Amino acid sequence: MHFIKLRKIWYAISIAVILPGLISLMLQGLNLGIDFTGGNLLEVRFAEPVPVEKVRQVVAAQGLEISRGIQKSGTTDYIIRTRHLTQDESDKLIAALSELGKNTVLRNESVGPTIGRELTTKAILALLIASVLMVIYITLRFEFKQGIAAIIALLHDTLVVTGIFSLFRIEVDSAFVAALLTIIGYSINDTIVIFDRIRENMLTRKKGESLEDVVNASLWQTLTRSINTVLTVVFVLVALYFLGGSTIRNFVLAMLIGVVSGAYSSICNASPLWVDFKLMEKRAKVKEARA
Amino acid sequence: MKWNKIFILAGIVVIVALATVAAVSPVFKNNPYLGKYLPLVKDITLGLDLQGGVHVVLEAKDTPEVKVTPDTMKQLMAVIQRRVDQFGVAEPVIQQQGRDRLIVEIAGRIDPEEAVRTMVKTAYLEFKTMDGKTVVTGADLKDAIESKDPTSGQIKVDLTFNAAGAKKFAEATAANVGKPIAIILDGQVLQTPVVQEPIPNGKAQITGYQSLEEAHNIAILLRSGALPVKVEVAEKRGIGPALGADSLEKSKHAGLVGVLAILIFMVMYYRLPGLVADFALLIYALIVLAIYVGLHVTMTLPGIAAFLLSLGIAVDANVIIFERLKEELRTGKSLRSAIDAGFKRAFTAIFDANATTLIAAVVLYFFGTGPIRGFAITLGIGIVASMFTAITVTRWLLHLVAASGLVRNAKAYGA
């Protein structure tokens, strides 16, 4: 299989995966958690099962609008999302819930609207700064075109993850930002190992050997490593997803999608894109020479 | 066979095995000296999400009466500090953020709701006479202690006023014999006892509580004084102890399964070098744990994820090296020179790849808060430590194994 010659197919696959998510992002955006929108999240565990309607009634009786619904997790656990509550309101809600039966508060999180805004701007800023710094590093150690190709691959991975989260309405919280940044770190890590091999092979390139062939050979040489590395990380993430606590499940899911996408984009997007950039440069030079 | 090399190898295996056991399991718990420092893992601070607790951001608000100034913030911090100290938990975090915010973190087996309630309660105490004159306030108070009368079962809070307060109280009671004096807490009349005789020693008593716990909380508030400004809870994350313990147990289990999967995979795929890598990974994990303890890193759920991810990065470094090693062996190099060449060629790839990931970790650290920051620290430590172990420990071990002559067949190295 010649990775570079088949590059149009890889691009098509990437676009096919990204497009639905991108449309969903534009039409309905992300299902933002209270970290970004502000609000209150109360998770309670009842000693005995309690019907959803009862819980809904109690919350409504408090004059609280149920913004994102009441979510039942497990047989006796409930997650109740409301607007940002003051301590008094939160106390009253908990007291009212106690009338439904003995319960324990598993967690009670409340984020004010200003804090939510700050988190969002900080997150976007962090993403931008990290990307710029990484392009600078790659330009210094490799070349600018490879930096751009790597960043496009990153953009691909973040779009795949956020697109899937938007499409399936999975809640996004501040841990999601951490997941995205880790994916970025991982994806670029993966891309760089391949670029390192290309850099080395370009030095020992034989006369008449085409750029496509050099890159293809480099990809094959690093393929086992790419697969094995993804596998080991996936082992850990799958274990965390199925056996870890419920609070990090979405975080792990984001990483899982991102890591797999990162491995794909390093092989099928970053390197072919760099080849295309190089070929464009060559063609431009030829044109210039003719003119 | 070189017996001295084999001897060194065996020694390292024994030492690392012992260190691993000592780091994670309480084998020396009865030894007064070793039990204090071992196991290593017990000294790692657990985050709120793992042991339960509460993270609160308090925001001071301007009111027509009091404006938020650096001075009132200092007073607020002192009052909150006193109130939090009453919970008796180890190392609560109280710090100012920006101009008008206070971050309070209390970890441990507390009721998060109760804690926040106590923290922001105003507790403004007044004694008022019939004609509406305030006699003494909470500011005149020296001490407040709750107790339960053993015979009558009545719950009360005993108040002791300071010198100035005692004087004011003595004068007021002398002037109001036979008349009631109202005790008002947060604007609510708690009780209206009738003054029987002048009280010169500055002692008073409040009764009318439902439980000793209620009286205890009131006593805390009275002792620590009123809040100097209006305070609102801007952000609150309370994790009950039940969920915390649940998360910790599950994450430990998940981590163990994930790590075992990596170790088995490495041996199955890379054979002898895989075994060496597994061993290096154990050393890696020990180094990272020691750094966590040394730097007092707080372990959170995302932190555990970062630790496991950095383990993945550490494995990656080994994978890169072994793939190179295989290639070098295939070109017909001797084992020793193949090891050297493999490491040398793998180094630039490992270095550049980790440097970029490190950039992401550093950016996360500077822009993140709370658990994300913890995540960034654990990831950063993991990356640096993994580079160190891959390049020094794995190389050294592989050389030792090769030099020992235990396994000479290149096939065992994956060629």
JSON list of N, CA, C and O in Angstrom, two decimals, chain A residues 200-245:
[
{"chain": "A", "resi": 200, "resn": "GLU", "atom": "N", "xyz": [15.28, 12.31, 8.50]},
{"chain": "A", "resi": 200, "resn": "GLU", "atom": "CA", "xyz": [16.45, 11.45, 8.38]},
{"chain": "A", "resi": 200, "resn": "GLU", "atom": "C", "xyz": [16.55, 10.85, 6.97]},
{"chain": "A", "resi": 200, "resn": "GLU", "atom": "O", "xyz": [17.63, 10.85, 6.36]},
{"chain": "A", "resi": 201, "resn": "ASN", "atom": "N", "xyz": [15.41, 10.36, 6.46]},
{"chain": "A", "resi": 201, "resn": "ASN", "atom": "CA", "xyz": [15.44, 9.73, 5.15]},
{"chain": "A", "resi": 201, "resn": "ASN", "atom": "C", "xyz": [15.69, 10.72, 4.01]},
{"chain": "A", "resi": 201, "resn": "ASN", "atom": "O", "xyz": [16.22, 10.34, 2.97]},
{"chain": "A", "resi": 202, "resn": "MET", "atom": "N", "xyz": [15.30, 11.98, 4.23]},
{"chain": "A", "resi": 202, "resn": "MET", "atom": "CA", "xyz": [15.56, 12.99, 3.20]},
{"chain": "A", "resi": 202, "resn": "MET", "atom": "C", "xyz": [17.06, 13.22, 3.04]},
{"chain": "A", "resi": 202, "resn": "MET", "atom": "O", "xyz": [17.55, 13.55, 1.97]},
{"chain": "A", "resi": 203, "resn": "LEU", "atom": "N", "xyz": [17.81, 13.03, 4.14]},
{"chain": "A", "resi": 203, "resn": "LEU", "atom": "CA", "xyz": [19.25, 13.22, 4.11]},
{"chain": "A", "resi": 203, "resn": "LEU", "atom": "C", "xyz": [19.94, 12.14, 3.28]},
{"chain": "A", "resi": 203, "resn": "LEU", "atom": "O", "xyz": [20.94, 12.39, 2.63]},
{"chain": "A", "resi": 204, "resn": "THR", "atom": "N", "xyz": [19.39, 10.91, 3.33]},
{"chain": "A", "resi": 204, "resn": "THR", "atom": "CA", "xyz": [20.01, 9.80, 2.61]},
{"chain": "A", "resi": 204, "resn": "THR", "atom": "C", "xyz": [19.24, 9.46, 1.34]},
{"chain": "A", "resi": 204, "resn": "THR", "atom": "O", "xyz": [19.30, 8.34, 0.84]},
{"chain": "A", "resi": 205, "resn": "ARG", "atom": "N", "xyz": [18.45, 10.44, 0.86]},
{"chain": "A", "resi": 205, "resn": "ARG", "atom": "CA", "xyz": [17.62, 10.22, -0.31]},
{"chain": "A", "resi": 205, "resn": "ARG", "atom": "C", "xyz": [18.48, 9.92, -1.55]},
{"chain": "A", "resi": 205, "resn": "ARG", "atom": "O", "xyz": [19.45, 10.61, -1.83]},
{"chain": "A", "resi": 206, "resn": "LYS", "atom": "N", "xyz": [18.07, 8.85, -2.26]},
{"chain": "A", "resi": 206, "resn": "LYS", "atom": "CA", "xyz": [18.83, 8.47, -3.46]},
{"chain": "A", "resi": 206, "resn": "LYS", "atom": "C", "xyz": [18.42, 9.35, -4.63]},
{"chain": "A", "resi": 206, "resn": "LYS", "atom": "O", "xyz": [17.31, 9.86, -4.67]},
{"chain": "A", "resi": 207, "resn": "LYS", "atom": "N", "xyz": [19.30, 9.47, -5.59]},
{"chain": "A", "resi": 207, "resn": "LYS", "atom": "CA", "xyz": [19.00, 10.30, -6.76]},
{"chain": "A", "resi": 207, "resn": "LYS", "atom": "C", "xyz": [17.83, 9.71, -7.54]},
{"chain": "A", "resi": 207, "resn": "LYS", "atom": "O", "xyz": [17.74, 8.50, -7.71]},
{"chain": "A", "resi": 208, "resn": "GLY", "atom": "N", "xyz": [16.91, 10.55, -7.93]},
{"chain": "A", "resi": 208, "resn": "GLY", "atom": "CA", "xyz": [15.77, 10.08, -8.72]},
{"chain": "A", "resi": 208, "resn": "GLY", "atom": "C", "xyz": [14.63, 9.54, -7.89]},
{"chain": "A", "resi": 208, "resn": "GLY", "atom": "O", "xyz": [13.56, 9.23, -8.41]},
{"chain": "A", "resi": 209, "resn": "GLU", "atom": "N", "xyz": [14.85, 9.39, -6.58]},
{"chain": "A", "resi": 209, "resn": "GLU", "atom": "CA", "xyz": [13.77, 8.89, -5.74]},
{"chain": "A", "resi": 209, "resn": "GLU", "atom": "C", "xyz": [12.77, 10.02, -5.51]},
{"chain": "A", "resi": 209, "resn": "GLU", "atom": "O", "xyz": [13.15, 11.12, -5.14]},
{"chain": "A", "resi": 210, "resn": "SER", "atom": "N", "xyz": [11.51, 9.73, -5.76]},
{"chain": "A", "resi": 210, "resn": "SER", "atom": "CA", "xyz": [10.51, 10.79, -5.65]},
{"chain": "A", "resi": 210, "resn": "SER", "atom": "C", "xyz": [10.19, 11.08, -4.19]},
{"chain": "A", "resi": 210, "resn": "SER", "atom": "O", "xyz": [10.37, 10.22, -3.31]},
{"chain": "A", "resi": 211, "resn": "LEU", "atom": "N", "xyz": [9.70, 12.30, -3.95]},
{"chain": "A", "resi": 211, "resn": "LEU", "atom": "CA", "xyz": [9.35, 12.73, -2.60]},
{"chain": "A", "resi": 211, "resn": "LEU", "atom": "C", "xyz": [8.28, 11.81, -2.01]},
{"chain": "A", "resi": 211, "resn": "LEU", "atom": "O", "xyz": [8.35, 11.40, -0.85]},
{"chain": "A", "resi": 212, "resn": "GLU", "atom": "N", "xyz": [7.30, 11.47, -2.87]},
{"chain": "A", "resi": 212, "resn": "GLU", "atom": "CA", "xyz": [6.23, 10.58, -2.42]},
{"chain": "A", "resi": 212, "resn": "GLU", "atom": "C", "xyz": [6.78, 9.26, -1.88]},
{"chain": "A", "resi": 212, "resn": "GLU", "atom": "O", "xyz": [6.33, 8.76, -0.85]},
{"chain": "A", "resi": 213, "resn": "ASP", "atom": "N", "xyz": [7.76, 8.72, -2.59]},
{"chain": "A", "resi": 213, "resn": "ASP", "atom": "CA", "xyz": [8.31, 7.43, -2.18]},
{"chain": "A", "resi": 213, "resn": "ASP", "atom": "C", "xyz": [9.09, 7.53, -0.88]},
{"chain": "A", "resi": 213, "resn": "ASP", "atom": "O", "xyz": [9.03, 6.63, -0.03]},
{"chain": "A", "resi": 214, "resn": "VAL", "atom": "N", "xyz": [9.84, 8.63, -0.72]},
{"chain": "A", "resi": 214, "resn": "VAL", "atom": "CA", "xyz": [10.60, 8.79, 0.52]},
{"chain": "A", "resi": 214, "resn": "VAL", "atom": "C", "xyz": [9.66, 8.84, 1.71]},
{"chain": "A", "resi": 214, "resn": "VAL", "atom": "O", "xyz": [9.84, 8.16, 2.73]},
{"chain": "A", "resi": 215, "resn": "VAL", "atom": "N", "xyz": [8.61, 9.67, 1.58]},
{"chain": "A", "resi": 215, "resn": "VAL", "atom": "CA", "xyz": [7.66, 9.81, 2.68]},
{"chain": "A", "resi": 215, "resn": "VAL", "atom": "C", "xyz": [6.93, 8.50, 2.95]},
{"chain": "A", "resi": 215, "resn": "VAL", "atom": "O", "xyz": [6.74, 8.09, 4.09]},
{"chain": "A", "resi": 216, "resn": "ASN", "atom": "N", "xyz": [6.56, 7.83, 1.85]},
{"chain": "A", "resi": 216, "resn": "ASN", "atom": "CA", "xyz": [5.87, 6.55, 2.01]},
{"chain": "A", "resi": 216, "resn": "ASN", "atom": "C", "xyz": [6.74, 5.54, 2.76]},
{"chain": "A", "resi": 216, "resn": "ASN", "atom": "O", "xyz": [6.28, 4.86, 3.68]},
{"chain": "A", "resi": 217, "resn": "ALA", "atom": "N", "xyz": [8.01, 5.49, 2.38]},
{"chain": "A", "resi": 217, "resn": "ALA", "atom": "CA", "xyz": [8.94, 4.56, 3.05]},
{"chain": "A", "resi": 217, "resn": "ALA", "atom": "C", "xyz": [9.04, 4.92, 4.53]},
{"chain": "A", "resi": 217, "resn": "ALA", "atom": "O", "xyz": [9.02, 4.04, 5.40]},
{"chain": "A", "resi": 218, "resn": "SER", "atom": "N", "xyz": [9.12, 6.22, 4.83]},
{"chain": "A", "resi": 218, "resn": "SER", "atom": "CA", "xyz": [9.23, 6.65, 6.22]},
{"chain": "A", "resi": 218, "resn": "SER", "atom": "C", "xyz": [8.01, 6.22, 7.02]},
{"chain": "A", "resi": 218, "resn": "SER", "atom": "O", "xyz": [8.11, 5.77, 8.17]},
{"chain": "A", "resi": 219, "resn": "LEU", "atom": "N", "xyz": [6.84, 6.35, 6.39]},
{"chain": "A", "resi": 219, "resn": "LEU", "atom": "CA", "xyz": [5.60, 5.97, 7.09]},
{"chain": "A", "resi": 219, "resn": "LEU", "atom": "C", "xyz": [5.60, 4.48, 7.41]},
{"chain": "A", "resi": 219, "resn": "LEU", "atom": "O", "xyz": [5.23, 4.07, 8.51]},
{"chain": "A", "resi": 220, "resn": "TRP", "atom": "N", "xyz": [6.05, 3.70, 6.44]},
{"chain": "A", "resi": 220, "resn": "TRP", "atom": "CA", "xyz": [6.10, 2.24, 6.68]},
{"chain": "A", "resi": 220, "resn": "TRP", "atom": "C", "xyz": [7.09, 1.88, 7.77]},
{"chain": "A", "resi": 220, "resn": "TRP", "atom": "O", "xyz": [6.84, 0.98, 8.56]},
{"chain": "A", "resi": 221, "resn": "GLN", "atom": "N", "xyz": [8.21, 2.61, 7.77]},
{"chain": "A", "resi": 221, "resn": "GLN", "atom": "CA", "xyz": [9.22, 2.31, 8.79]},
{"chain": "A", "resi": 221, "resn": "GLN", "atom": "C", "xyz": [8.73, 2.62, 10.21]},
{"chain": "A", "resi": 221, "resn": "GLN", "atom": "O", "xyz": [9.17, 2.02, 11.17]},
{"chain": "A", "resi": 222, "resn": "THR", "atom": "N", "xyz": [7.83, 3.58, 10.33]},
{"chain": "A", "resi": 222, "resn": "THR", "atom": "CA", "xyz": [7.38, 3.95, 11.67]},
{"chain": "A", "resi": 222, "resn": "THR", "atom": "C", "xyz": [6.00, 3.37, 11.99]},
{"chain": "A", "resi": 222, "resn": "THR", "atom": "O", "xyz": [5.47, 3.59, 13.07]},
{"chain": "A", "resi": 223, "resn": "LEU", "atom": "N", "xyz": [5.45, 2.59, 11.06]},
{"chain": "A", "resi": 223, "resn": "LEU", "atom": "CA", "xyz": [4.07, 2.13, 11.22]},
{"chain": "A", "resi": 223, "resn": "LEU", "atom": "C", "xyz": [3.87, 1.24, 12.46]},
{"chain": "A", "resi": 223, "resn": "LEU", "atom": "O", "xyz": [2.93, 1.43, 13.22]},
{"chain": "A", "resi": 224, "resn": "THR", "atom": "N", "xyz": [4.78, 0.28, 12.64]},
{"chain": "A", "resi": 224, "resn": "THR", "atom": "CA", "xyz": [4.64, -0.63, 13.79]},
{"chain": "A", "resi": 224, "resn": "THR", "atom": "C", "xyz": [4.63, 0.16, 15.08]},
{"chain": "A", "resi": 224, "resn": "THR", "atom": "O", "xyz": [3.82, -0.08, 15.97]},
{"chain": "A", "resi": 225, "resn": "ARG", "atom": "N", "xyz": [5.55, 1.12, 15.14]},
{"chain": "A", "resi": 225, "resn": "ARG", "atom": "CA", "xyz": [5.64, 1.95, 16.34]},
{"chain": "A", "resi": 225, "resn": "ARG", "atom": "C", "xyz": [4.34, 2.74, 16.53]},
{"chain": "A", "resi": 225, "resn": "ARG", "atom": "O", "xyz": [3.80, 2.81, 17.63]},
{"chain": "A", "resi": 226, "resn": "SER", "atom": "N", "xyz": [3.82, 3.31, 15.45]},
{"chain": "A", "resi": 226, "resn": "SER", "atom": "CA", "xyz": [2.59, 4.09, 15.55]},
{"chain": "A", "resi": 226, "resn": "SER", "atom": "C", "xyz": [1.46, 3.24, 16.13]},
{"chain": "A", "resi": 226, "resn": "SER", "atom": "O", "xyz": [0.76, 3.65, 17.04]},
{"chain": "A", "resi": 227, "resn": "ILE", "atom": "N", "xyz": [1.31, 2.05, 15.56]},
{"chain": "A", "resi": 227, "resn": "ILE", "atom": "CA", "xyz": [0.22, 1.18, 15.99]},
{"chain": "A", "resi": 227, "resn": "ILE", "atom": "C", "xyz": [0.41, 0.74, 17.44]},
{"chain": "A", "resi": 227, "resn": "ILE", "atom": "O", "xyz": [-0.50, 0.80, 18.26]},
{"chain": "A", "resi": 228, "resn": "ASN", "atom": "N", "xyz": [1.63, 0.30, 17.77]},
{"chain": "A", "resi": 228, "resn": "ASN", "atom": "CA", "xyz": [1.87, -0.19, 19.12]},
{"chain": "A", "resi": 228, "resn": "ASN", "atom": "C", "xyz": [1.66, 0.89, 20.18]},
{"chain": "A", "resi": 228, "resn": "ASN", "atom": "O", "xyz": [1.13, 0.63, 21.25]},
{"chain": "A", "resi": 229, "resn": "THR", "atom": "N", "xyz": [2.10, 2.10, 19.87]},
{"chain": "A", "resi": 229, "resn": "THR", "atom": "CA", "xyz": [1.94, 3.18, 20.84]},
{"chain": "A", "resi": 229, "resn": "THR", "atom": "C", "xyz": [0.47, 3.50, 21.08]},
{"chain": "A", "resi": 229, "resn": "THR", "atom": "O", "xyz": [0.03, 3.63, 22.21]},
{"chain": "A", "resi": 230, "resn": "VAL", "atom": "N", "xyz": [-0.27, 3.59, 19.97]},
{"chain": "A", "resi": 230, "resn": "VAL", "atom": "CA", "xyz": [-1.70, 3.86, 20.13]},
{"chain": "A", "resi": 230, "resn": "VAL", "atom": "C", "xyz": [-2.36, 2.74, 20.93]},
{"chain": "A", "resi": 230, "resn": "VAL", "atom": "O", "xyz": [-3.16, 2.99, 21.83]},
{"chain": "A", "resi": 231, "resn": "LEU", "atom": "N", "xyz": [-1.96, 1.51, 20.63]},
{"chain": "A", "resi": 231, "resn": "LEU", "atom": "CA", "xyz": [-2.54, 0.37, 21.35]},
{"chain": "A", "resi": 231, "resn": "LEU", "atom": "C", "xyz": [-2.33, 0.48, 22.85]},
{"chain": "A", "resi": 231, "resn": "LEU", "atom": "O", "xyz": [-3.27, 0.32, 23.63]},
{"chain": "A", "resi": 232, "resn": "THR", "atom": "N", "xyz": [-1.10, 0.78, 23.27]},
{"chain": "A", "resi": 232, "resn": "THR", "atom": "CA", "xyz": [-0.84, 0.82, 24.71]},
{"chain": "A", "resi": 232, "resn": "THR", "atom": "C", "xyz": [-1.64, 1.92, 25.39]},
{"chain": "A", "resi": 232, "resn": "THR", "atom": "O", "xyz": [-2.19, 1.71, 26.46]},
{"chain": "A", "resi": 233, "resn": "VAL", "atom": "N", "xyz": [-1.71, 3.10, 24.73]},
{"chain": "A", "resi": 233, "resn": "VAL", "atom": "CA", "xyz": [-2.50, 4.18, 25.33]},
{"chain": "A", "resi": 233, "resn": "VAL", "atom": "C", "xyz": [-3.97, 3.80, 25.37]},
{"chain": "A", "resi": 233, "resn": "VAL", "atom": "O", "xyz": [-4.68, 4.05, 26.35]},
{"chain": "A", "resi": 234, "resn": "VAL", "atom": "N", "xyz": [-4.43, 3.15, 24.29]},
{"chain": "A", "resi": 234, "resn": "VAL", "atom": "CA", "xyz": [-5.83, 2.74, 24.25]},
{"chain": "A", "resi": 234, "resn": "VAL", "atom": "C", "xyz": [-6.15, 1.72, 25.35]},
{"chain": "A", "resi": 234, "resn": "VAL", "atom": "O", "xyz": [-7.20, 1.77, 25.97]},
{"chain": "A", "resi": 235, "resn": "PHE", "atom": "N", "xyz": [-5.21, 0.82, 25.62]},
{"chain": "A", "resi": 235, "resn": "PHE", "atom": "CA", "xyz": [-5.40, -0.14, 26.73]},
{"chain": "A", "resi": 235, "resn": "PHE", "atom": "C", "xyz": [-5.78, 0.59, 28.01]},
{"chain": "A", "resi": 235, "resn": "PHE", "atom": "O", "xyz": [-6.75, 0.27, 28.67]},
{"chain": "A", "resi": 236, "resn": "VAL", "atom": "N", "xyz": [-4.94, 1.58, 28.34]},
{"chain": "A", "resi": 236, "resn": "VAL", "atom": "CA", "xyz": [-5.15, 2.31, 29.59]},
{"chain": "A", "resi": 236, "resn": "VAL", "atom": "C", "xyz": [-6.48, 3.07, 29.55]},
{"chain": "A", "resi": 236, "resn": "VAL", "atom": "O", "xyz": [-7.26, 3.03, 30.51]},
{"chain": "A", "resi": 237, "resn": "LEU", "atom": "N", "xyz": [-6.75, 3.73, 28.43]},
{"chain": "A", "resi": 237, "resn": "LEU", "atom": "CA", "xyz": [-7.97, 4.53, 28.35]},
{"chain": "A", "resi": 237, "resn": "LEU", "atom": "C", "xyz": [-9.23, 3.67, 28.41]},
{"chain": "A", "resi": 237, "resn": "LEU", "atom": "O", "xyz": [-10.21, 4.02, 29.07]},
{"chain": "A", "resi": 238, "resn": "VAL", "atom": "N", "xyz": [-9.18, 2.52, 27.74]},
{"chain": "A", "resi": 238, "resn": "VAL", "atom": "CA", "xyz": [-10.34, 1.63, 27.77]},
{"chain": "A", "resi": 238, "resn": "VAL", "atom": "C", "xyz": [-10.58, 1.14, 29.20]},
{"chain": "A", "resi": 238, "resn": "VAL", "atom": "O", "xyz": [-11.72, 1.13, 29.70]},
{"chain": "A", "resi": 239, "resn": "ALA", "atom": "N", "xyz": [-9.49, 0.80, 29.88]},
{"chain": "A", "resi": 239, "resn": "ALA", "atom": "CA", "xyz": [-9.63, 0.37, 31.28]},
{"chain": "A", "resi": 239, "resn": "ALA", "atom": "C", "xyz": [-10.24, 1.48, 32.12]},
{"chain": "A", "resi": 239, "resn": "ALA", "atom": "O", "xyz": [-11.15, 1.26, 32.92]},
{"chain": "A", "resi": 240, "resn": "LEU", "atom": "N", "xyz": [-9.76, 2.72, 31.91]},
{"chain": "A", "resi": 240, "resn": "LEU", "atom": "CA", "xyz": [-10.29, 3.85, 32.66]},
{"chain": "A", "resi": 240, "resn": "LEU", "atom": "C", "xyz": [-11.76, 4.10, 32.32]},
{"chain": "A", "resi": 240, "resn": "LEU", "atom": "O", "xyz": [-12.56, 4.44, 33.18]},
{"chain": "A", "resi": 241, "resn": "TYR", "atom": "N", "xyz": [-12.10, 3.91, 31.05]},
{"chain": "A", "resi": 241, "resn": "TYR", "atom": "CA", "xyz": [-13.47, 4.18, 30.64]},
{"chain": "A", "resi": 241, "resn": "TYR", "atom": "C", "xyz": [-14.45, 3.21, 31.29]},
{"chain": "A", "resi": 241, "resn": "TYR", "atom": "O", "xyz": [-15.48, 3.62, 31.82]},
{"chain": "A", "resi": 242, "resn": "PHE", "atom": "N", "xyz": [-14.11, 1.95, 31.26]},
{"chain": "A", "resi": 242, "resn": "PHE", "atom": "CA", "xyz": [-15.06, 0.96, 31.78]},
{"chain": "A", "resi": 242, "resn": "PHE", "atom": "C", "xyz": [-14.96, 0.79, 33.30]},
{"chain": "A", "resi": 242, "resn": "PHE", "atom": "O", "xyz": [-15.95, 0.46, 33.95]},
{"chain": "A", "resi": 243, "resn": "LEU", "atom": "N", "xyz": [-13.78, 0.98, 33.86]},
{"chain": "A", "resi": 243, "resn": "LEU", "atom": "CA", "xyz": [-13.62, 0.71, 35.30]},
{"chain": "A", "resi": 243, "resn": "LEU", "atom": "C", "xyz": [-13.47, 1.96, 36.14]},
{"chain": "A", "resi": 243, "resn": "LEU", "atom": "O", "xyz": [-13.64, 1.93, 37.35]},
{"chain": "A", "resi": 244, "resn": "GLY", "atom": "N", "xyz": [-13.14, 3.09, 35.51]},
{"chain": "A", "resi": 244, "resn": "GLY", "atom": "CA", "xyz": [-12.91, 4.31, 36.28]},
{"chain": "A", "resi": 244, "resn": "GLY", "atom": "C", "xyz": [-14.19, 4.95, 36.79]},
{"chain": "A", "resi": 244, "resn": "GLY", "atom": "O", "xyz": [-15.28, 4.50, 36.47]},
{"chain": "A", "resi": 245, "resn": "GLY", "atom": "N", "xyz": [-14.05, 5.98, 37.57]},
{"chain": "A", "resi": 245, "resn": "GLY", "atom": "CA", "xyz": [-15.21, 6.66, 38.15]},
{"chain": "A", "resi": 245, "resn": "GLY", "atom": "C", "xyz": [-16.06, 7.35, 37.11]},
{"chain": "A", "resi": 245, "resn": "GLY", "atom": "O", "xyz": [-15.60, 7.67, 36.01]}
]
